Coordinates of C-alpha atoms and ligand atoms in Angstrom, one line a residue:
M1247 CA 58.2 43.5 -44.4
D1248 CA 55.7 44.0 -47.4
C1249 CA 56.2 47.2 -48.9
G1250 CA 59.6 48.1 -47.9
Q1251 CA 58.9 51.4 -46.6
Q1252 CA 61.2 52.2 -43.9
Y1253 CA 61.4 53.8 -40.3
P1254 CA 63.9 55.1 -38.0
I1255 CA 64.4 53.0 -34.8
D1256 CA 63.1 55.3 -32.5
R1257 CA 59.7 55.7 -33.8
I1258 CA 57.0 54.3 -31.9
I1259 CA 54.9 52.3 -34.6
Y1260 CA 53.6 48.7 -34.7
V1261 CA 52.3 48.2 -38.5
C1262 CA 53.3 50.1 -41.6
E1263 CA 51.7 53.4 -41.9
S1264 CA 51.5 53.0 -45.8
C1265 CA 50.2 49.2 -46.4
G1266 CA 49.2 48.2 -42.7
G1267 CA 52.0 45.2 -42.9
L1268 CA 54.1 44.3 -40.1
L1269 CA 57.6 45.7 -39.3
D1270 CA 60.9 43.9 -39.3
V1271 CA 63.9 45.4 -37.5
C1272 CA 66.7 45.8 -40.4
H1273 CA 70.1 45.9 -39.3
D1274 CA 73.2 46.7 -41.3
F1275 CA 75.3 43.9 -40.8
E1276 CA 78.1 45.0 -43.0
A1277 CA 78.8 47.5 -40.6
V1278 CA 79.1 44.9 -37.9
P1279 CA 81.3 42.1 -38.4
V1280 CA 80.2 38.8 -36.8
S1281 CA 81.8 35.4 -36.5
R1282 CA 81.4 32.0 -34.7
E1283 CA 84.3 32.9 -32.7
T1284 CA 83.2 36.1 -31.5
F1285 CA 80.1 34.3 -29.9
D1286 CA 81.9 31.2 -28.8
A1287 CA 84.6 33.2 -27.0
R1288 CA 81.9 35.0 -25.2
L1289 CA 80.6 31.6 -23.6
G1290 CA 80.9 31.3 -19.6
S1291 CA 81.9 35.2 -19.6
W1292 CA 81.1 37.0 -16.4
E1293 CA 81.0 40.4 -18.2
K1294 CA 77.7 42.0 -18.9
P1295 CA 75.9 41.8 -21.1
Y1296 CA 77.6 38.7 -22.5
T1297 CA 76.4 36.5 -19.2
S1298 CA 72.7 36.6 -21.2
G1299 CA 72.2 34.0 -23.8
V1300 CA 70.3 37.0 -25.7
W1301 CA 73.2 39.8 -25.6
R1302 CA 75.9 37.2 -26.1
Y1303 CA 74.4 37.9 -29.8
K1304 CA 74.5 41.5 -29.4
E1305 CA 75.6 42.1 -33.1
L1306 CA 72.7 40.3 -34.3
V1307 CA 70.1 41.6 -32.0
Y1308 CA 70.7 45.1 -31.5
P1309 CA 74.1 46.3 -32.5
G1310 CA 75.4 49.6 -31.2
I1311 CA 73.3 49.8 -28.4
P1312 CA 75.1 51.0 -25.4
D1313 CA 75.3 48.4 -22.4
E1314 CA 73.8 50.3 -19.8
K1315 CA 70.5 50.7 -21.6
I1316 CA 69.9 46.9 -21.6
I1317 CA 67.5 45.3 -19.1
S1318 CA 68.6 41.8 -18.6
R1319 CA 68.0 39.1 -16.0
P1320 CA 70.1 37.6 -17.6
E1321 CA 68.1 35.4 -19.8
G1322 CA 68.8 32.1 -22.3
N1323 CA 71.8 29.9 -21.6
T1324 CA 69.0 27.0 -21.7
P1325 CA 69.6 23.4 -21.5
L1326 CA 69.8 21.5 -25.0
Y1327 CA 68.6 17.9 -23.8
H1328 CA 69.8 14.8 -25.8
V1329 CA 66.5 12.4 -25.2
P1330 CA 67.1 9.1 -26.8
A1331 CA 64.2 7.5 -25.3
L1332 CA 62.0 10.2 -26.5
A1333 CA 63.5 9.8 -30.0
G1334 CA 62.9 6.4 -29.8
W1335 CA 59.1 6.6 -29.1
A1336 CA 58.9 9.6 -31.6
G1337 CA 60.6 7.4 -34.4
V1338 CA 63.8 9.4 -35.1
Q1339 CA 67.3 8.6 -34.7
T1340 CA 68.3 12.0 -32.9
L1341 CA 66.1 14.1 -30.9
Y1342 CA 67.2 17.3 -28.8
L1343 CA 64.5 19.2 -26.7
K1344 CA 65.7 22.9 -26.1
H1345 CA 64.1 24.0 -23.0
E1346 CA 62.9 27.8 -23.1
G1347 CA 61.0 27.0 -20.0
E1348 CA 63.9 27.2 -18.1
N1349 CA 64.4 30.8 -18.6
P1350 CA 64.3 33.3 -15.6
T1351 CA 60.5 33.6 -15.5
G1352 CA 59.9 29.9 -16.9
S1353 CA 59.2 30.5 -20.7
F1354 CA 60.8 31.8 -24.0
K1355 CA 59.3 35.1 -23.5
D1356 CA 62.0 36.4 -21.4
R1357 CA 64.2 36.4 -24.7
G1358 CA 61.7 38.6 -26.3
M1359 CA 61.1 40.6 -23.3
T1360 CA 64.6 41.8 -22.7
G1361 CA 64.6 43.1 -26.5
G1362 CA 61.3 44.8 -25.9
L1363 CA 62.0 46.3 -22.6
T1364 CA 65.6 47.4 -23.8
Q1365 CA 63.7 49.3 -26.6
A1366 CA 61.2 51.0 -24.3
N1367 CA 64.2 51.9 -22.2
I1368 CA 65.9 53.6 -25.3
L1369 CA 62.5 55.3 -26.5
G1370 CA 62.2 56.4 -22.7
V1371 CA 58.5 55.5 -22.2
R1372 CA 57.3 54.2 -19.0
R1373 CA 54.5 52.2 -19.3
V1374 CA 54.5 49.0 -21.1
A1375 CA 51.4 46.7 -21.8
C1376 CA 50.6 43.2 -23.3
A1377 CA 47.5 40.9 -24.0
S1378 CA 48.4 37.3 -22.9
T1379 CA 47.5 33.9 -22.6
G1380 CA 49.9 34.0 -19.4
N1381 CA 53.5 33.7 -20.1
T1382 CA 53.9 37.2 -21.8
S1383 CA 52.2 38.8 -18.8
A1384 CA 54.6 37.0 -16.4
S1385 CA 57.6 37.9 -18.3
L1386 CA 56.5 41.6 -18.8
A1387 CA 55.6 42.0 -15.3
A1388 CA 59.1 40.5 -14.3
Y1389 CA 61.2 42.9 -16.5
A1390 CA 59.1 45.9 -16.0
A1391 CA 59.6 45.7 -12.2
L1392 CA 63.4 45.0 -12.8
G1393 CA 63.6 48.0 -15.1
G1394 CA 61.1 50.1 -13.0
F1395 CA 58.3 50.6 -15.7
E1396 CA 54.6 50.1 -14.8
G1397 CA 53.7 46.9 -16.3
I1398 CA 49.8 46.4 -17.4
V1399 CA 48.7 43.0 -18.7
F1400 CA 45.5 42.1 -20.3
F1401 CA 44.1 38.6 -19.3
Q1402 CA 41.5 36.6 -21.1
N1403 CA 38.5 36.0 -18.6
K1404 CA 39.2 32.2 -18.0
Q1405 CA 41.7 29.5 -18.5
V1406 CA 44.9 31.5 -17.8
A1407 CA 47.1 28.7 -16.0
L1408 CA 47.5 29.6 -12.4
G1409 CA 51.3 29.9 -12.2
K1410 CA 51.5 32.6 -14.8
L1411 CA 48.7 34.5 -13.2
A1412 CA 50.3 34.6 -9.9
Q1413 CA 53.5 35.5 -11.3
A1414 CA 52.1 38.8 -12.7
V1415 CA 50.4 39.6 -9.6
A1416 CA 53.4 39.1 -7.7
Y1417 CA 55.6 41.0 -9.7
G1418 CA 53.3 44.0 -9.2
A1419 CA 51.8 44.5 -12.8
T1420 CA 48.6 46.2 -13.1
C1421 CA 46.4 42.9 -14.0
I1422 CA 43.3 43.4 -15.7
Q1423 CA 41.2 40.6 -16.3
V1424 CA 39.1 41.5 -19.6
N1425 CA 35.8 39.5 -20.2
A1426 CA 36.8 38.2 -23.7
D1427 CA 39.3 35.6 -25.5
F1428 CA 42.9 36.4 -26.2
D1429 CA 42.3 37.8 -29.6
R1430 CA 40.0 40.3 -28.4
N1431 CA 42.4 41.5 -25.7
M1432 CA 45.0 41.6 -28.2
E1433 CA 42.8 44.2 -30.3
L1434 CA 42.0 46.1 -26.9
V1435 CA 45.9 46.5 -26.1
R1436 CA 46.6 47.9 -29.6
E1437 CA 43.6 50.4 -29.1
A1438 CA 44.8 51.3 -25.5
A1439 CA 48.3 51.8 -26.7
D1440 CA 47.3 54.4 -29.3
R1441 CA 44.8 56.1 -27.0
L1442 CA 46.6 56.0 -23.6
G1443 CA 50.1 56.2 -25.1
I1444 CA 51.5 52.7 -23.7
Y1445 CA 54.2 50.6 -25.2
V1446 CA 52.9 47.2 -26.6
L1447 CA 55.3 44.4 -25.8
N1448 CA 53.4 41.6 -27.7
S1449 CA 55.1 40.0 -30.2
I1450 CA 53.7 42.5 -33.2
N1451 CA 56.7 44.5 -31.4
P1452 CA 59.5 43.6 -33.7
F1453 CA 62.0 44.2 -31.1
R1454 CA 60.5 41.2 -29.1
L1455 CA 61.5 39.1 -32.1
E1456 CA 64.8 40.4 -32.3
G1457 CA 65.4 38.6 -28.8
Q1458 CA 63.5 35.6 -29.7
K1459 CA 65.8 34.8 -32.9
T1460 CA 68.5 34.1 -30.1
I1461 CA 66.9 30.6 -29.3
I1462 CA 67.8 29.6 -32.7
F1463 CA 71.2 31.1 -32.2
E1464 CA 72.0 29.1 -29.1
T1465 CA 70.8 26.2 -30.4
L1466 CA 73.1 26.2 -33.1
Q1467 CA 76.1 27.1 -31.0
Q1468 CA 75.2 24.4 -28.9
L1469 CA 75.4 21.9 -31.8
R1470 CA 78.6 23.4 -32.6
W1471 CA 77.0 25.2 -35.6
Q1472 CA 76.0 22.0 -37.3
V1473 CA 72.4 22.1 -38.6
P1474 CA 69.7 20.0 -37.6
D1475 CA 67.4 18.7 -40.2
W1476 CA 64.3 20.0 -38.4
I1477 CA 63.2 22.5 -35.6
V1478 CA 60.0 21.9 -34.6
C1479 CA 57.9 24.4 -32.2
P1480 CA 54.3 25.0 -31.1
G1481 CA 52.5 27.8 -32.8
G1482 CA 49.9 30.4 -31.1
N1483 CA 50.5 34.0 -31.9
L1484 CA 53.3 32.9 -34.4
G1485 CA 55.9 35.2 -32.6
N1486 CA 58.3 32.4 -32.2
S1487 CA 58.0 30.9 -35.6
S1488 CA 58.5 34.3 -37.2
A1489 CA 61.4 34.7 -35.3
F1490 CA 62.8 31.4 -36.0
G1491 CA 62.7 32.1 -39.8
K1492 CA 64.4 35.6 -39.5
A1493 CA 67.1 34.1 -37.3
L1494 CA 67.8 31.1 -39.8
R1495 CA 67.7 33.5 -42.8
E1496 CA 70.2 36.0 -41.2
L1497 CA 72.6 33.0 -40.0
Y1498 CA 72.4 31.8 -43.6
D1499 CA 72.9 34.9 -45.1
L1500 CA 75.9 36.1 -43.3
G1501 CA 77.4 32.5 -43.6
L1502 CA 77.5 31.2 -40.1
I1503 CA 75.5 28.0 -41.1
A1504 CA 76.2 26.3 -44.4
R1505 CA 72.3 25.2 -44.9
L1506 CA 68.5 26.0 -43.6
P1507 CA 66.8 23.5 -41.5
R1508 CA 63.1 23.0 -42.2
L1509 CA 60.8 24.5 -39.7
A1510 CA 57.7 22.4 -38.5
I1511 CA 55.1 24.6 -36.7
I1512 CA 52.6 22.2 -34.6
Q1513 CA 49.3 24.0 -33.6
A1514 CA 46.6 22.5 -31.3
E1515 CA 43.3 21.3 -32.9
G1516 CA 41.3 23.3 -31.5
A1517 CA 43.4 26.6 -32.5
N1518 CA 44.6 25.7 -35.6
P1519 CA 44.3 28.7 -38.2
L1520 CA 48.0 28.5 -39.5
Y1521 CA 47.3 24.7 -40.3
K1522 CA 44.1 25.3 -42.0
S1523 CA 45.7 28.1 -44.0
F1524 CA 48.7 25.8 -44.9
R1525 CA 46.2 23.0 -46.2
R1526 CA 44.8 25.6 -48.4
G1527 CA 48.3 26.7 -49.8
L1528 CA 48.9 29.6 -47.4
N1529 CA 46.4 31.7 -49.2
G1530 CA 45.3 33.8 -46.3
L1531 CA 44.2 33.6 -42.8
E1532 CA 40.7 32.9 -41.6
P1533 CA 40.5 33.2 -37.7
V1534 CA 38.9 30.3 -35.7
H1535 CA 37.2 30.3 -32.3
A1536 CA 40.1 28.7 -30.1
E1537 CA 39.6 26.0 -27.4
T1538 CA 42.5 23.7 -26.2
I1539 CA 43.9 22.4 -23.3
A1540 CA 47.1 24.0 -24.0
T1541 CA 45.9 27.6 -23.0
A1542 CA 49.0 29.3 -23.8
I1543 CA 48.4 28.5 -27.5
K1544 CA 44.7 29.1 -27.1
I1545 CA 44.7 31.9 -30.1
G1546 CA 42.3 32.2 -33.2
S1547 CA 43.9 35.1 -34.9
P1548 CA 47.7 35.4 -34.6
V1549 CA 49.1 38.6 -35.4
N1550 CA 52.4 37.4 -36.9
Y1551 CA 50.7 35.2 -39.5
A1552 CA 52.4 37.0 -42.4
K1553 CA 55.8 36.6 -40.8
A1554 CA 55.3 32.9 -40.1
V1555 CA 54.2 32.4 -43.7
R1556 CA 57.4 34.0 -44.8
A1557 CA 59.5 31.7 -42.5
L1558 CA 57.7 28.5 -43.9
R1559 CA 58.5 29.7 -47.5
W1560 CA 62.2 30.4 -46.5
T1561 CA 62.6 27.0 -44.6
D1562 CA 60.3 24.7 -47.0
G1563 CA 58.5 24.4 -43.6
V1564 CA 55.3 22.4 -42.8
V1565 CA 52.4 23.0 -40.3
E1566 CA 50.8 20.0 -38.6
Q1567 CA 48.0 20.2 -36.0
V1568 CA 47.8 17.7 -32.8
S1569 CA 44.8 16.8 -30.6
D1570 CA 44.7 17.6 -26.7
Q1571 CA 45.2 14.0 -26.3
E1572 CA 48.5 13.9 -28.1
I1573 CA 49.5 17.0 -26.4
M1574 CA 48.9 15.5 -22.9
D1575 CA 50.1 12.2 -23.7
A1576 CA 53.5 13.6 -25.1
K1577 CA 53.6 16.0 -22.1
A1578 CA 53.5 13.2 -19.5
L1579 CA 56.5 11.3 -21.4
I1580 CA 58.6 14.7 -21.2
D1581 CA 57.6 15.1 -17.6
R1582 CA 58.3 11.4 -16.9
R1583 CA 61.9 11.7 -18.5
G1584 CA 62.4 14.2 -15.1
I1585 CA 62.4 17.3 -17.7
G1586 CA 58.9 18.6 -17.7
C1587 CA 57.0 21.2 -19.5
E1588 CA 53.5 22.9 -19.8
P1589 CA 51.0 21.5 -22.1
A1590 CA 51.4 23.8 -25.4
S1591 CA 55.5 22.7 -25.2
A1592 CA 54.4 19.1 -25.9
C1593 CA 53.0 20.0 -29.3
S1594 CA 56.8 19.8 -30.3
L1595 CA 57.2 16.2 -29.3
A1596 CA 53.7 15.1 -30.3
G1597 CA 54.2 16.9 -33.7
T1598 CA 57.3 15.3 -34.3
A1599 CA 56.0 11.8 -33.8
K1600 CA 53.0 12.6 -36.1
L1601 CA 55.1 14.1 -38.7
V1602 CA 57.2 11.0 -38.6
R1603 CA 54.3 8.7 -38.8
Q1604 CA 53.2 10.6 -42.1
G1605 CA 56.8 10.1 -43.5
I1606 CA 57.6 13.9 -43.8
I1607 CA 60.3 13.8 -40.9
R1608 CA 62.5 10.7 -41.8
P1609 CA 63.8 8.5 -39.1
H1610 CA 67.4 9.2 -39.8
E1611 CA 66.9 13.0 -39.7
T1612 CA 68.0 15.0 -36.4
V1613 CA 65.4 17.0 -35.0
V1614 CA 65.5 20.2 -32.3
G1615 CA 62.1 20.4 -30.7
I1616 CA 61.5 23.4 -28.5
L1617 CA 60.0 23.4 -25.1
T1618 CA 58.7 26.9 -24.5
G1619 CA 57.2 26.7 -21.1
H1620 CA 58.2 25.2 -17.6
I1621 CA 56.1 22.5 -16.0
L1622 CA 55.1 24.4 -12.7
K1623 CA 53.2 26.9 -15.1
D1624 CA 50.3 24.9 -15.4
P1625 CA 50.1 22.3 -12.4
E1626 CA 46.3 21.8 -12.5
A1627 CA 46.6 20.4 -16.3
T1628 CA 49.4 17.9 -14.8
I1629 CA 47.5 16.9 -11.9
H1630 CA 44.2 16.5 -13.7
Y1631 CA 45.8 14.3 -16.2
H1632 CA 47.2 11.9 -13.7
S1633 CA 44.0 11.7 -11.7
R1634 CA 42.1 11.2 -14.7
Q1635 CA 40.1 14.2 -14.1
L1636 CA 40.2 15.7 -18.0
D1637 CA 37.2 15.7 -19.9
G1638 CA 37.4 13.6 -23.2
I1639 CA 41.2 12.9 -22.4
E1640 CA 42.5 9.4 -21.3
A1641 CA 45.8 9.2 -19.4
H1642 CA 47.9 7.0 -21.1
Y1643 CA 50.9 7.3 -19.1
P1644 CA 49.3 8.2 -15.5
N1645 CA 51.2 8.3 -12.4
A1646 CA 48.3 7.8 -9.9
L1647 CA 48.7 9.8 -6.4
L1648 CA 48.9 7.1 -3.7
S1649 CA 47.4 7.4 -0.4
A1650 CA 48.1 5.3 2.6
E1651 CA 47.4 4.8 6.5
P1652 CA 50.2 6.1 8.7
S1653 CA 51.4 2.4 9.7
I1654 CA 54.3 0.4 8.1
E1655 CA 52.0 -2.5 7.1
A1656 CA 50.1 -0.1 4.8
I1657 CA 53.2 1.6 3.4
S1658 CA 54.8 -2.0 2.9
H1659 CA 51.7 -3.2 1.1
L1660 CA 51.5 -0.1 -1.1
L1661 CA 55.4 -0.4 -2.0
Q1662 CA 55.4 -4.2 -2.7
A1663 CA 53.0 -3.7 -5.6
P1664 CA 54.6 -3.7 -8.9
R1665 CA 54.6 -0.3 -10.6
G1666 CA 54.3 0.6 -14.4
E1667 CA 57.5 1.4 -16.2
P1668 CA 57.3 4.5 -18.4
S1669 CA 57.0 3.1 -21.9
S1670 CA 59.6 5.4 -23.3
Ligands
LIG1308 N1 54.2 28.0 -25.7 C1 54.0 28.8 -24.7 C2 54.1 28.2 -23.4 C3 53.5 30.1 -24.8 O1 53.4 30.7 -23.7 C4 53.2 30.6 -26.3 C5 52.7 31.9 -26.2 C6 53.3 29.8 -27.2 C7 54.0 28.4 -27.1 C8 53.4 30.3 -28.6 O2 54.2 31.1 -29.0 O3 52.7 33.1 -29.9 O4 55.1 33.0 -30.6 O5 53.5 31.3 -31.3 N2 52.1 32.7 -25.5 C9 51.9 33.9 -25.6 C10 51.3 34.8 -24.3 C11 50.8 34.2 -26.6 O6 50.6 35.2 -24.2 O7 52.0 34.1 -23.4 P1 53.6 32.0 -30.3

């Protein structure tokens, strides 16, 4: 992406050999005509691979690939929730939440994994690996099992949400707990790849990002190709933000959308290297030591920094940070609507509200917030919030678990007491 050097698509390579920069998958779109009508006609299709909300946009993801090579659950086709009550709380007229936690393994990673595992299939490799805060490993483990690959996952030593750990173990991946944080694990997996010939499926792999572009394609299709003013998403390793920038740019260049929305990337205060860089004018990355209750985004040295900067420049984007308190309160509100998400996802709502308060998002604007992970991924965070067991975090929207003796009097007494209403 920096120096323009090109490599054939079947080379196993993660960064440019001449400048060390990140790699982009480049398509020759002139050779493959695309139109909104083609994608609209595939909605509801029973034909593989078009049952997938990734491969419906095959021409924009991996044109020309033989269908039998594609490894797909299928994934995508996630709901776009219209949430007027949460819009009111955040202070905007129109808010949608695109729930990527409603993918097969409960996170947006499935869209990337179908891209990455399909490329692994084409390359003929058999061992695939990632470092992970949890969701990537759950997704890799599931897709590796589906395609008959050996999946290998490197977990940080602590703070992996239980749901994610359970998935990777259950799907049969080789799971290694390494006594280090995510950032060190990321370095290790890259070293192991070179030394042991294992194919890396973190978001440094550009084929992953091609799959994740479809979050944007599908959102726009669900909005009948009407462009919202803002897309708001959490930022960790910055793969999603990078994919969103590329997706929007391609749609715009191909004439499939009339203008570009602005991208807002939201980081946790305790894991905010992009936010800090943004405040300094995006003049480079200074890694931080990461700590946050949103363990999915507990990342201090994001590998996709340069691509996220590019996405911000293309979309006149902004970066904001939110506290763990704001994250958990926003999560409680999303949960209380019956939708639910894991903590990191709630950055989208908390960040929207903060940007509205600052006058950056204006009240009449239309916002799409991306929810990245399912509520069941991290049940401990949810239960501890509602039972007021989180250090330094107050439950502003609690739903205390009640208990009663097994008598109708005790139950009647409980149910006669007035219950608090959700305040949004
Ligand atoms: N939300 C959730 C639920 C995630 O799992 C992640 C990343 C993000 C947001 C941030 O996305 O990295 O593209 O900026 N999880 C990775 C993992 C790092 O290993 O599962 P990003």
